[in-house]
Amino acid sequence: MARIKSEDFINSVADSLQYISYYHPLDFVQAMYEAYQKEESVAAKDAIAQILINSRMCAIGKRPICQDTGIISAFVKMGMKCRFDSEMTIQEMVDEGVTRAYTSTVNPLRKSIVAPPMAGRKNTNTNAPAVVHVEMVAGDELEMHIAAKGGGSENKSKMAMLNPGDSIVEWVRKTLPTMGAGWCPPGILGIGIGGTADKAMCLAKESLMEPVDIHELVERGPANTLEELRLEIYEAANSLGIGAQGLGGLTTVLDVKILEFPTHAASMPVAMIPNCAATRHIHFQLDGTGPATFIPPDISDWPEISMQGGTDVKRVNLDAITKEEISSWQAGDTLLLNGKILTGRDAAHNRIQNLLLEEKPLPDGVDFNGRFIYYVGPVDPVGEEVVGPAGPTTSTRMDKYSEMMLNKMNLAGMIGKAERGDATIDLIKKYQAVYLMAVGGAAYLVSKAITNARTVAFEDLGMEAIYEFEVKDMPVTVAVDSRGQAVHKTGPTFWQQKILEKASI
Ligand code: SF4
């Protein structure tokens, strides 16, 4: 009978979460590097370069890969011959480990969990509770798979009750484009098939804990129907041309993982959960002899990539920006932003909306007239940092505030990640504004372009407060220009056609 000390379990959880906050799994880095090497789309290749540069910087600097340090999913397999030395439940112990990891003073992580999920949505300030699945298994060891899952990718999860005999490949082919780019591709698709609706979702999530190894499968060929399906979905997904960050390109998914379970004769539940550019998970075992140890990887395993920075990059001074200059930008242009920008995301927009509805004044300093807003919720800074990792959040969540911000606030432009909805694109055109995108999953790299940061309003919202950032050469792409041209529409269409043509040669 193995007796596991609760303190060992808690420390293992805390150490594992710190570890995965700054070390990508090496198999993921290698797969991303392969995608970088074979990518032909300039915009997608540049986005992958930023993800890889960011990954190496985080491994060296031991700072979070992404500003969204995730919601914790834990899969605990507890040996029937294991016991804990404590009265604490497994949920309580995991939550204590999460709290210790996220409130670290050396590498503080962003706390993103709010409770209750509907009315109130108050930050728990610990990033707990975690979502914990416990299974009793044979043996005298405890096995744990733990992941920190970004909200952007979790939000794109899909589930369908297909009919027996329906094509799962077709369902993925139809569903993936509806997920947009808010899940920060390229990443991994986790597919769960069978069981019940809830079981299929759990299987999809658990499948994402497996290593990236599709290249081995491609080389040796499939040995069973599940492996055949993996390859078919992998090829179907990449033939869509969605590409890195939805900019259009050859690689949309780095791997497809599948787990299955027997199901009812009348049913075929299928779930799909994407893992993003900030793929973070790890596996450890405890047998009662002490906490798990996590050996730092060798930094030389990361590719050293430098940004190409072509001659057509435009350096922009946002402090003296004019409508004429904005209208000269074309969708797909690369800009280096300089000057002051304001930040704001869901909660700040909601507050502004409420103040306007109540005909109350905005707080001092909140003046968006002729300025740019950056959708971001940064990590707290440490040491000499001006701000912690500060990458963009998914812009579509702010679409419902576009009329208010562009019309009533006279905003000049917006910076975020992924596509905009059609109504927002029309508003951008109407108000001669612009939407710029930064690379999701390159948060530490982006933060190095921020030279000054101060809180302007709504300080109580924590990471959702309005800040003013001063930026120097912050790289962005014009995603929707003032004529309404949108790279997230033109890029994938172009690359899907190109991939089709290649396949038919
Ligand atoms: S890489 Fe994108 S989806 Fe993933 S955690 Fe970061 S912002 Fe969210």
XYZ file of N, CA and C in Angstrom, residues 180-415:
708
model
N -13.116 29.858 -36.523
C -12.289 31.055 -36.685
C -10.863 30.776 -36.262
N -10.162 31.862 -35.883
C -8.741 31.727 -35.522
C -8.500 32.046 -34.058
N -9.591 32.193 -33.297
C -9.451 32.534 -31.883
C -8.782 31.451 -31.058
N -8.601 30.257 -31.647
C -7.927 29.179 -30.901
C -6.422 29.183 -31.194
N -5.963 30.233 -31.867
C -4.531 30.435 -32.127
C -3.871 29.241 -32.792
N -4.336 28.856 -34.000
C -3.633 27.812 -34.719
C -2.257 28.309 -35.165
N -1.291 27.412 -35.483
C -1.492 25.972 -35.538
C -1.425 25.353 -34.149
N -2.260 24.314 -33.990
C -2.302 23.618 -32.715
C -2.697 22.178 -32.944
N -3.328 21.600 -31.945
C -3.651 20.175 -32.001
C -5.160 20.019 -31.821
N -5.746 19.097 -32.571
C -7.166 18.804 -32.381
C -7.307 17.555 -31.534
N -8.041 17.658 -30.443
C -8.371 16.501 -29.623
C -9.777 16.058 -29.984
N -9.930 14.793 -30.361
C -11.244 14.279 -30.768
C -11.663 13.164 -29.809
N -12.876 13.262 -29.311
C -13.446 12.201 -28.485
C -14.631 11.589 -29.214
N -14.646 10.277 -29.301
C -15.739 9.609 -30.028
C -16.380 8.564 -29.126
N -17.693 8.603 -29.038
C -18.414 7.550 -28.335
C -18.829 7.904 -26.924
N -19.260 6.899 -26.167
C -19.767 7.110 -24.813
C -21.066 7.887 -24.867
N -21.115 8.951 -24.058
C -22.263 9.859 -24.033
C -21.734 11.251 -24.372
N -22.607 12.257 -24.366
C -22.146 13.610 -24.715
C -21.006 14.038 -23.796
N -21.194 13.822 -22.468
C -20.171 14.254 -21.506
C -18.894 13.430 -21.649
N -19.029 12.140 -21.902
C -17.849 11.277 -22.031
C -17.018 11.692 -23.246
N -17.705 11.998 -24.367
C -16.988 12.382 -25.589
C -16.156 13.642 -25.345
N -16.716 14.603 -24.601
C -15.961 15.829 -24.307
C -14.735 15.519 -23.450
N -14.899 14.667 -22.441
C -13.756 14.304 -21.578
C -12.674 13.587 -22.380
N -13.107 12.701 -23.285
C -12.130 11.973 -24.102
C -11.348 12.948 -24.992
N -12.068 13.905 -25.568
C -11.395 14.884 -26.438
C -10.344 15.644 -25.648
N -10.696 16.072 -24.433
C -9.741 16.828 -23.608
C -8.561 15.938 -23.206
N -8.848 14.735 -22.794
C -7.770 13.842 -22.327
C -6.821 13.474 -23.475
N -7.370 13.387 -24.692
C -6.514 13.006 -25.824
C -5.429 14.044 -26.068
N -5.698 15.294 -25.664
C -4.718 16.369 -25.890
C -3.487 16.239 -25.002
N -3.547 15.326 -24.027
C -2.408 15.132 -23.122
C -1.347 14.218 -23.743
N -1.668 13.641 -24.905
C -0.719 12.716 -25.545
C 0.327 13.493 -26.334
N 1.507 12.881 -26.545
C 2.564 13.589 -27.284
C 2.228 13.782 -28.757
N 2.845 14.781 -29.366
C 2.673 15.050 -30.802
C 3.536 14.039 -31.568
N 2.892 13.170 -32.363
C 3.677 12.129 -33.047
C 3.085 11.760 -34.404
N 2.328 12.672 -35.007
C 1.669 12.322 -36.275
C 2.695 12.045 -37.378
N 3.879 12.703 -37.263
C 4.916 12.474 -38.289
C 5.315 11.002 -38.331
N 5.336 10.343 -37.152
C 5.668 8.902 -37.116
C 4.591 8.096 -37.832
N 3.333 8.494 -37.584
C 2.212 7.793 -38.212
C 2.230 7.984 -39.731
N 2.554 9.208 -40.155
C 2.637 9.481 -41.599
C 3.709 8.581 -42.213
N 4.837 8.443 -41.515
C 5.959 7.645 -42.047
C 5.639 6.152 -42.116
N 5.083 5.612 -41.020
C 4.880 4.153 -40.982
C 3.542 3.707 -41.573
N 2.590 4.644 -41.700
C 1.266 4.305 -42.221
C 0.361 3.784 -41.115
N -0.965 3.928 -41.280
C -1.908 3.535 -40.219
C -1.997 2.024 -40.036
N -2.143 1.602 -38.768
C -2.226 0.170 -38.471
C -3.643 -0.245 -38.101
N -4.558 0.724 -37.896
C -5.942 0.385 -37.542
C -6.867 1.519 -37.976
N -8.161 1.340 -37.770
C -9.125 2.331 -38.285
C -8.993 3.685 -37.564
N -8.622 3.627 -36.286
C -8.479 4.888 -35.546
C -7.312 5.706 -36.101
N -6.230 5.013 -36.424
C -5.075 5.713 -37.004
C -5.399 6.224 -38.412
N -6.198 5.454 -39.140
C -6.637 5.929 -40.469
C -7.429 7.230 -40.322
N -8.315 7.230 -39.319
C -9.148 8.414 -39.085
C -8.287 9.613 -38.686
N -7.287 9.370 -37.833
C -6.372 10.456 -37.441
C -5.753 11.107 -38.676
N -5.247 10.268 -39.563
C -4.587 10.791 -40.766
C -5.572 11.521 -41.668
N -6.770 10.954 -41.804
C -7.779 11.597 -42.677
C -8.158 12.974 -42.141
N -8.361 13.051 -40.823
C -8.742 14.350 -40.235
C -7.587 15.336 -40.350
N -6.365 14.843 -40.128
C -5.165 15.694 -40.226
C -5.081 16.301 -41.625
N -5.258 15.472 -42.634
C -5.163 15.961 -44.019
C -6.332 16.882 -44.365
N -7.534 16.505 -43.908
C -8.713 17.348 -44.198
C -8.564 18.723 -43.545
N -8.096 18.748 -42.305
C -7.955 20.024 -41.577
C -6.916 20.908 -42.265
N -5.790 20.323 -42.645
C -4.743 21.141 -43.262
C -5.073 21.540 -44.693
N -6.005 20.841 -45.332
C -6.374 21.230 -46.698
C -7.303 22.453 -46.702
N -7.780 22.866 -45.525
C -8.680 24.019 -45.461
C -7.952 25.342 -45.665
N -6.623 25.338 -45.509
C -5.832 26.549 -45.771
C -5.962 27.624 -44.704
N -6.520 27.290 -43.542
C -6.729 28.299 -42.478
C -5.384 28.901 -42.056
N -4.409 28.030 -41.777
C -3.048 28.486 -41.505
C -2.865 29.120 -40.143
N -1.612 29.475 -39.858
C -1.260 30.070 -38.562
C -2.052 31.349 -38.335
N -2.690 31.444 -37.198
C -3.467 32.625 -36.791
C -4.615 32.938 -37.764
N -4.963 31.946 -38.602
C -6.050 32.161 -39.556
C -5.672 33.054 -40.721
N -4.358 33.230 -40.932
C -3.904 34.144 -41.984
C -3.830 33.478 -43.345
N -4.087 32.160 -43.367
C -3.970 31.400 -44.606
C -2.597 30.779 -44.700
N -2.549 29.448 -44.906
C -1.245 28.796 -44.999
C -1.387 27.287 -45.009
N -0.244 26.633 -45.018
C -0.227 25.182 -45.205
C -0.542 24.400 -43.931
N -0.182 24.944 -42.773
C -0.382 24.174 -41.533
C -1.414 24.838 -40.627
N -2.499 24.124 -40.404
C -3.533 24.566 -39.459
C -3.447 23.714 -38.192
N -3.206 22.406 -38.375
C -3.059 21.534 -37.198
C -1.725 20.794 -37.257
N -1.106 20.666 -36.084
C 0.178 19.966 -35.982
C -0.037 18.475 -35.729
N -1.182 18.128 -35.185
C -1.483 16.724 -34.898
C -2.980 16.596 -34.624
N -3.469 15.380 -34.719
C -4.864 15.067 -34.349
C -4.791 13.881 -33.390
N -5.365 14.025 -32.211
C -5.371 12.930 -31.230
C -6.820 12.440 -31.082
N -6.983 11.142 -30.947
C -8.350 10.597 -30.819
C -8.403 9.583 -29.684
N -9.436 9.674 -28.862
C -9.754 8.611 -27.892
C -11.204 8.196 -28.145
N -11.481 6.914 -27.957
C -12.859 6.457 -28.195
C -13.353 5.590 -27.034
N -14.663 5.381 -27.004
C -15.314 4.613 -25.935
C -16.583 4.006 -26.537
N -16.969 2.791 -26.117
C -18.213 2.210 -26.639
C -19.399 3.141 -26.416
N -20.367 3.057 -27.293
C -21.526 3.969 -27.180
C -22.833 3.222 -27.439
N -23.953 3.921 -27.292
C -25.292 3.374 -27.524
C -25.471 3.078 -29.014
N -26.234 2.045 -29.327
C -26.450 1.655 -30.725
C -27.090 2.770 -31.551
N -27.798 3.681 -30.878
C -28.474 4.750 -31.610
C -27.602 6.004 -31.745
N -26.428 6.002 -31.112
C -25.685 7.268 -30.980
C -24.303 7.233 -31.604
N -23.811 8.428 -31.924
C -22.404 8.615 -32.241
C -21.972 10.006 -31.756
N -21.748 10.119 -30.429
C -21.285 11.415 -29.927
C -19.870 11.675 -30.426
N -19.610 12.909 -30.830
C -18.247 13.280 -31.227
C -17.956 14.692 -30.714
N -16.771 14.829 -30.124
C -16.364 16.123 -29.565
C -15.020 16.509 -30.143
N -14.820 17.811 -30.300
C -13.529 18.299 -30.810
C -13.094 19.492 -29.948
N -11.903 19.369 -29.363
C -11.360 20.464 -28.555
C -9.977 20.811 -29.114
N -9.767 22.077 -29.499
C -8.444 22.434 -30.016
C -7.486 22.853 -28.906
N -6.221 22.527 -29.093
C -5.165 23.049 -28.224
C -4.389 24.067 -29.034
N -3.982 25.156 -28.399
C -3.507 26.325 -29.127
C -1.992 26.424 -29.201
N -1.540 27.608 -29.649
C -0.094 27.879 -29.714
C 0.539 27.809 -28.327
N -0.264 27.996 -27.277
C 0.267 27.867 -25.912
C -0.144 26.502 -25.354
N 0.237 25.444 -26.054
C -0.046 24.091 -25.559
C 0.786 23.838 -24.300
N 0.104 23.532 -23.192
C 0.807 23.370 -21.906
C 0.229 22.169 -21.176
N 0.985 21.103 -21.103
C 0.549 19.959 -20.307
C 1.757 19.133 -19.891
N 1.580 18.336 -18.847
C 2.685 17.493 -18.360
C 2.092 16.296 -17.634
N 2.925 15.292 -17.447
C 2.503 14.028 -16.857
C 3.470 13.702 -15.720
N 2.962 13.257 -14.573
C 3.875 12.775 -13.514
C 3.223 11.653 -12.722
N 4.083 10.898 -12.019
C 3.598 9.788 -11.185
C 4.115 9.957 -9.766
N 3.338 9.516 -8.800
C 3.774 9.515 -7.403
C 3.575 8.110 -6.850
N 4.609 7.633 -6.097
C 4.502 6.282 -5.521
C 4.737 6.290 -4.016
N 4.703 7.484 -3.425
C 4.874 7.571 -1.979
C 6.304 7.852 -1.549
N 7.234 7.936 -2.528
C 8.645 8.166 -2.148
C 9.032 9.641 -2.226
N 8.102 10.528 -2.516
C 8.420 11.962 -2.556
C 7.704 12.654 -3.706
N 7.902 13.986 -3.807
C 7.217 14.729 -4.879
C 7.822 14.423 -6.244
N 7.112 14.776 -7.287
C 7.633 14.609 -8.651
C 8.723 15.650 -8.895
N 9.683 15.276 -9.723
C 10.707 16.256 -10.099
C 10.560 16.554 -11.590
N 10.825 17.787 -11.931
C 10.663 18.225 -13.319
C 12.006 18.765 -13.808
N 12.621 18.009 -14.703
C 13.974 18.360 -15.150
C 13.899 19.415 -16.257
N 14.609 20.547 -16.086
C 14.549 21.581 -17.129
C 15.085 21.049 -18.449
N 14.420 21.363 -19.552
C 14.920 20.920 -20.861
C 16.177 21.696 -21.251
N 16.840 21.205 -22.301
C 18.046 21.868 -22.800
C 17.621 22.949 -23.801
N 18.012 24.188 -23.546
C 17.567 25.299 -24.411
C 18.059 25.108 -25.853
N 19.158 24.353 -26.013
C 19.665 24.155 -27.385
C 18.681 23.329 -28.224
N 17.659 22.733 -27.580
C 16.640 21.999 -28.346
C 15.645 22.944 -29.034
N 15.674 24.213 -28.672
C 14.785 25.193 -29.325
C 15.478 25.749 -30.570
N 14.792 25.849 -31.687
C 15.421 26.468 -32.858
C 15.657 27.950 -32.604
N 16.747 28.465 -33.147
C 17.010 29.911 -33.026
C 16.578 30.567 -34.323
N 15.519 31.335 -34.226
C 14.932 31.958 -35.423
C 14.980 33.470 -35.237
N 15.259 34.183 -36.308
C 15.177 35.635 -36.188
C 14.074 36.135 -37.111
N 13.488 37.278 -36.740
C 12.416 37.844 -37.557
C 13.010 38.376 -38.849
N 12.300 38.104 -39.965
C 12.825 38.517 -41.268
C 12.713 40.029 -41.475
N 11.581 40.616 -41.068
C 11.414 42.072 -41.189
C 11.659 42.585 -42.596
N 10.781 42.280 -43.513
C 10.943 42.681 -44.926
C 11.000 44.193 -45.106
N 11.306 44.617 -46.321
C 11.483 46.045 -46.596
C 10.159 46.797 -46.589
N 9.027 46.036 -46.741
C 7.735 46.713 -46.821
C 7.093 46.933 -45.452
N 7.870 46.748 -44.383
C 7.336 46.996 -43.038
C 7.233 48.511 -42.825
N 6.046 48.954 -42.327
C 5.855 50.398 -42.126
C 5.973 50.733 -40.643
N 6.805 51.709 -40.324
C 6.904 52.160 -38.926
C 5.883 53.296 -38.742
N 5.090 53.197 -37.687
C 3.945 54.104 -37.512
C 4.046 54.830 -36.171
N 3.747 56.132 -36.177
C 3.696 56.898 -34.923
C 2.232 57.126 -34.555
N 1.731 56.359 -33.585
C 0.305 56.440 -33.236
C -0.055 57.758 -32.552
N 0.929 58.453 -32.004
C 0.634 59.722 -31.316
C 0.310 60.846 -32.302
N 0.637 60.627 -33.588
C 0.364 61.670 -34.586
C -0.380 61.065 -35.780
N -1.160 60.021 -35.489
C -1.816 59.289 -36.592
C -2.970 60.109 -37.189
N -3.176 59.992 -38.489
C -4.290 60.684 -39.158
C -5.151 59.650 -39.900
N -6.379 60.032 -40.210
C -7.277 59.161 -40.987
C -6.657 58.841 -42.343
N -5.945 59.835 -42.921
C -5.329 59.647 -44.245
C -4.281 58.536 -44.170
N -3.463 58.571 -43.097
C -2.418 57.545 -42.977
C -3.063 56.163 -42.797
N -4.096 56.116 -41.953
C -4.775 54.830 -41.723
C -5.355 54.289 -43.037
N -5.923 55.193 -43.832
C -6.545 54.713 -45.078
C -5.506 54.279 -46.112
N -4.230 54.611 -45.891
C -3.184 54.168 -46.830
C -2.754 52.720 -46.545
N -3.153 52.193 -45.384
C -2.767 50.820 -45.034
C -3.668 49.822 -45.758
N -3.055 48.746 -46.191
C -3.804 47.698 -46.900
C -3.834 46.434 -46.054
N -4.908 45.678 -46.163
C -4.986 44.395 -45.456
C -3.758 43.557 -45.808
N -3.104 43.026 -44.776
C -1.903 42.209 -44.990
C -0.618 42.969 -44.741
N -0.673 44.327 -44.690
C 0.542 45.107 -44.406
C 1.063 44.777 -43.009
N 2.388 44.797 -42.870
C 2.985 44.648 -41.539
C 3.380 46.032 -41.035
N 2.973 46.339 -39.806
C 3.282 47.639 -39.209
C 4.103 47.447 -37.941
N 4.914 48.436 -37.627
C 5.586 48.474 -36.327
C 5.023 49.687 -35.597
N 4.249 49.421 -34.535
C 3.557 50.504 -33.835
C 4.465 51.182 -32.817
N 4.368 52.510 -32.791
C 5.092 53.303 -31.806
C 4.128 54.314 -31.211
N 4.291 54.605 -29.921
C 3.432 55.601 -29.287
C 2.527 54.984 -28.237
N 1.474 55.726 -27.882
C 0.613 55.315 -26.759
C -0.670 54.648 -27.250
N -1.032 53.553 -26.580
C -2.309 52.878 -26.858
C -3.013 52.626 -25.524
N -4.341 52.538 -25.590
C -5.087 52.167 -24.378
C -5.462 50.696 -24.478
N -5.685 50.055 -23.350
C -6.102 48.657 -23.366
C -7.538 48.541 -22.844
N -8.134 47.401 -23.100
C -9.480 47.136 -22.592
C -9.948 45.811 -23.152
N -10.686 45.053 -22.368
C -11.273 43.824 -22.881
C -12.686 43.696 -22.339
N -13.211 42.506 -22.209
C -14.643 42.304 -21.941
C -15.206 43.191 -20.813
N -14.601 43.083 -19.626
C -15.185 43.753 -18.460
C -15.131 45.271 -18.597
N -14.027 45.798 -19.154
C -13.900 47.260 -19.308
C -14.930 47.775 -20.317
N -15.104 47.046 -21.425
C -16.112 47.457 -22.416
C -17.509 47.445 -21.790
N -17.768 46.432 -21.008
C -19.077 46.307 -20.371
C -19.341 47.493 -19.432
N -18.293 47.865 -18.689
C -18.453 49.016 -17.778
C -18.689 50.304 -18.536
N -17.948 50.483 -19.632
C -18.123 51.708 -20.437
C -19.563 51.757 -20.951
N -20.032 50.622 -21.431
C -21.403 50.550 -21.950
C -22.415 50.928 -20.859
N -22.217 50.390 -19.660
C -23.148 50.692 -18.568
C -23.115 52.168 -18.189
N -21.906 52.750 -18.177
C -21.796 54.182 -17.842
C -22.534 55.025 -18.878
N -22.393 54.649 -20.148
C -23.083 55.402 -21.211
C -24.593 55.264 -21.078
N -25.044 54.034 -20.774
C -26.483 53.801 -20.620
C -27.050 54.615 -19.466
N -26.247 54.729 -18.401
C -26.704 55.490 -17.223
C -26.412 56.984 -17.356
N -25.878 57.358 -18.535
C -25.511 58.751 -18.820
C -24.570 59.315 -17.764
N -23.627 58.481 -17.353
C -22.612 58.911 -16.387
C -21.309 59.165 -17.134
N -20.445 60.042 -16.601
C -19.184 60.323 -17.309
C -18.207 59.155 -17.193
N -17.326 59.042 -18.171
C -16.268 58.029 -18.094
C -15.221 58.512 -17.096
N -14.470 57.599 -16.482
C -13.428 58.024 -15.527
C -12.400 58.928 -16.202
N -11.746 59.780 -15.401
C -10.694 60.662 -15.936
C -9.655 59.839 -16.688
N -9.228 60.342 -17.803
C -8.157 59.668 -18.562
C -8.665 58.675 -19.584
N -9.965 58.316 -19.495
C -10.511 57.373 -20.488
C -11.035 58.184 -21.665
N -10.179 58.392 -22.652
C -10.531 59.157 -23.847
C -9.981 58.401 -25.054
N -10.889 57.761 -25.780
C -10.472 56.928 -26.915
C -10.448 57.722 -28.229
N -10.774 59.003 -28.166
C -10.884 59.808 -29.383
C -9.592 59.768 -30.218
N -9.693 59.210 -31.419
C -8.533 59.163 -32.322
C -7.434 58.208 -31.884
N -7.751 57.323 -30.940
C -6.699 56.450 -30.405
C -6.959 54.983 -30.752
N -6.016 54.147 -30.373
C -6.123 52.704 -30.619
C -6.343 51.980 -29.297
N -7.180 50.928 -29.347
C -7.369 50.090 -28.160
C -6.749 48.730 -28.435
N -6.076 48.198 -27.421
C -5.456 46.873 -27.499
C -6.225 45.947 -26.565
N -6.797 44.863 -27.137
C -7.538 43.891 -26.329
C -6.546 42.974 -25.623
N -6.321 43.201 -24.352
C -5.296 42.434 -23.633
C -5.593 42.411 -22.139
N -5.211 41.331 -21.504
C -5.237 41.231 -20.044
C -3.876 40.724 -19.608
N -2.949 41.610 -19.308
C -1.553 41.193 -19.104
C -1.314 40.436 -17.803
N -0.178 39.748 -17.770
C 0.324 39.123 -16.541
C 0.996 40.229 -15.718
N 0.941 40.123 -14.385
C 1.619 41.115 -13.540
C 3.126 41.089 -13.799
N 3.786 42.265 -13.752
C 5.233 42.293 -13.983
C 6.021 41.810 -12.770
N 7.252 41.394 -13.007
C 8.203 41.095 -11.924
C 9.512 41.806 -12.230
N 10.305 42.044 -11.178
C 11.640 42.635 -11.345
C 11.599 43.915 -12.155
N 12.398 43.958 -13.203
C 12.534 45.165 -14.032
C 11.443 45.274 -15.103
N 10.574 44.295 -15.182
C 9.573 44.311 -16.259
C 8.621 45.501 -16.119
N 8.265 46.091 -17.269
C 7.256 47.149 -17.299
C 5.877 46.519 -17.153
N 5.718 45.386 -17.823
C 4.468 44.624 -17.788
C 4.847 43.169 -18.032
N 4.038 42.237 -17.533
C 4.310 40.822 -17.811
C 3.857 40.487 -19.224
N 3.952 39.210 -19.619
C 3.498 38.814 -20.951
C 2.124 39.415 -21.280
N 2.002 39.967 -22.493
C 0.824 40.787 -22.812
C 0.406 40.601 -24.264
N 0.039 39.393 -24.620
C -0.425 39.129 -25.989
C -1.900 39.466 -26.135
N -2.384 39.456 -27.364
C -3.764 39.853 -27.645
C -4.788 38.794 -27.246
N -5.993 39.225 -26.906
C -7.077 38.281 -26.669
C -8.021 38.294 -27.894
N -8.958 37.342 -27.925
C -9.824 37.157 -29.096
C -10.755 38.353 -29.307
N -10.648 38.959 -30.480
C -11.351 40.223 -30.738
C -12.849 40.052 -30.944
N -13.283 38.882 -31.428
C -14.713 38.726 -31.729
C -15.584 38.960 -30.487
N -15.003 38.727 -29.299
C -15.796 38.956 -28.082
C -16.124 40.439 -27.917
N -15.338 41.290 -28.545
C -15.568 42.731 -28.431
C -16.406 43.271 -29.599
N -16.807 42.370 -30.515
C -17.582 42.820 -31.684
C -18.864 43.546 -31.280
N -19.499 43.073 -30.223
C -20.787 43.684 -29.841
C -20.626 45.132 -29.343
N -19.383 45.534 -29.051
C -19.156 46.914 -28.607
C -18.611 47.802 -29.734
N -18.497 47.250 -30.956
C -17.825 47.991 -32.037
C -18.521 49.307 -32.359
N -19.853 49.289 -32.457
C -20.589 50.519 -32.782
C -20.320 51.571 -31.702
N -20.405 51.148 -30.451
C -20.179 52.087 -29.337
C -18.764 52.676 -29.403
N -17.774 51.822 -29.640
C -16.393 52.298 -29.592
C -16.035 53.146 -30.810
N -16.535 52.749 -31.984
C -16.154 53.472 -33.200
C -16.993 54.740 -33.383
N -18.252 54.681 -32.990
C -19.131 55.831 -33.186
C -19.065 56.781 -31.988
N -19.461 56.266 -30.818
C -19.537 57.155 -29.646
C -18.160 57.545 -29.103
N -17.199 56.613 -29.151
C -15.865 56.884 -28.583
C -14.896 57.424 -29.635
N -15.297 57.352 -30.912
C -14.457 57.824 -32.024
C -13.064 57.175 -32.031
N -13.060 55.888 -31.761
C -11.822 55.104 -31.760
C -11.230 55.078 -33.174
N -9.905 55.190 -33.276
C -9.256 55.153 -34.608
C -9.026 53.714 -35.066
N -8.734 52.832 -34.119
C -8.456 51.451 -34.521
C -8.395 50.518 -33.332
N -8.393 49.225 -33.640
C -8.412 48.183 -32.615
C -7.280 47.203 -32.882
N -6.733 46.645 -31.802
C -5.661 45.652 -31.944
C -6.065 44.431 -31.127
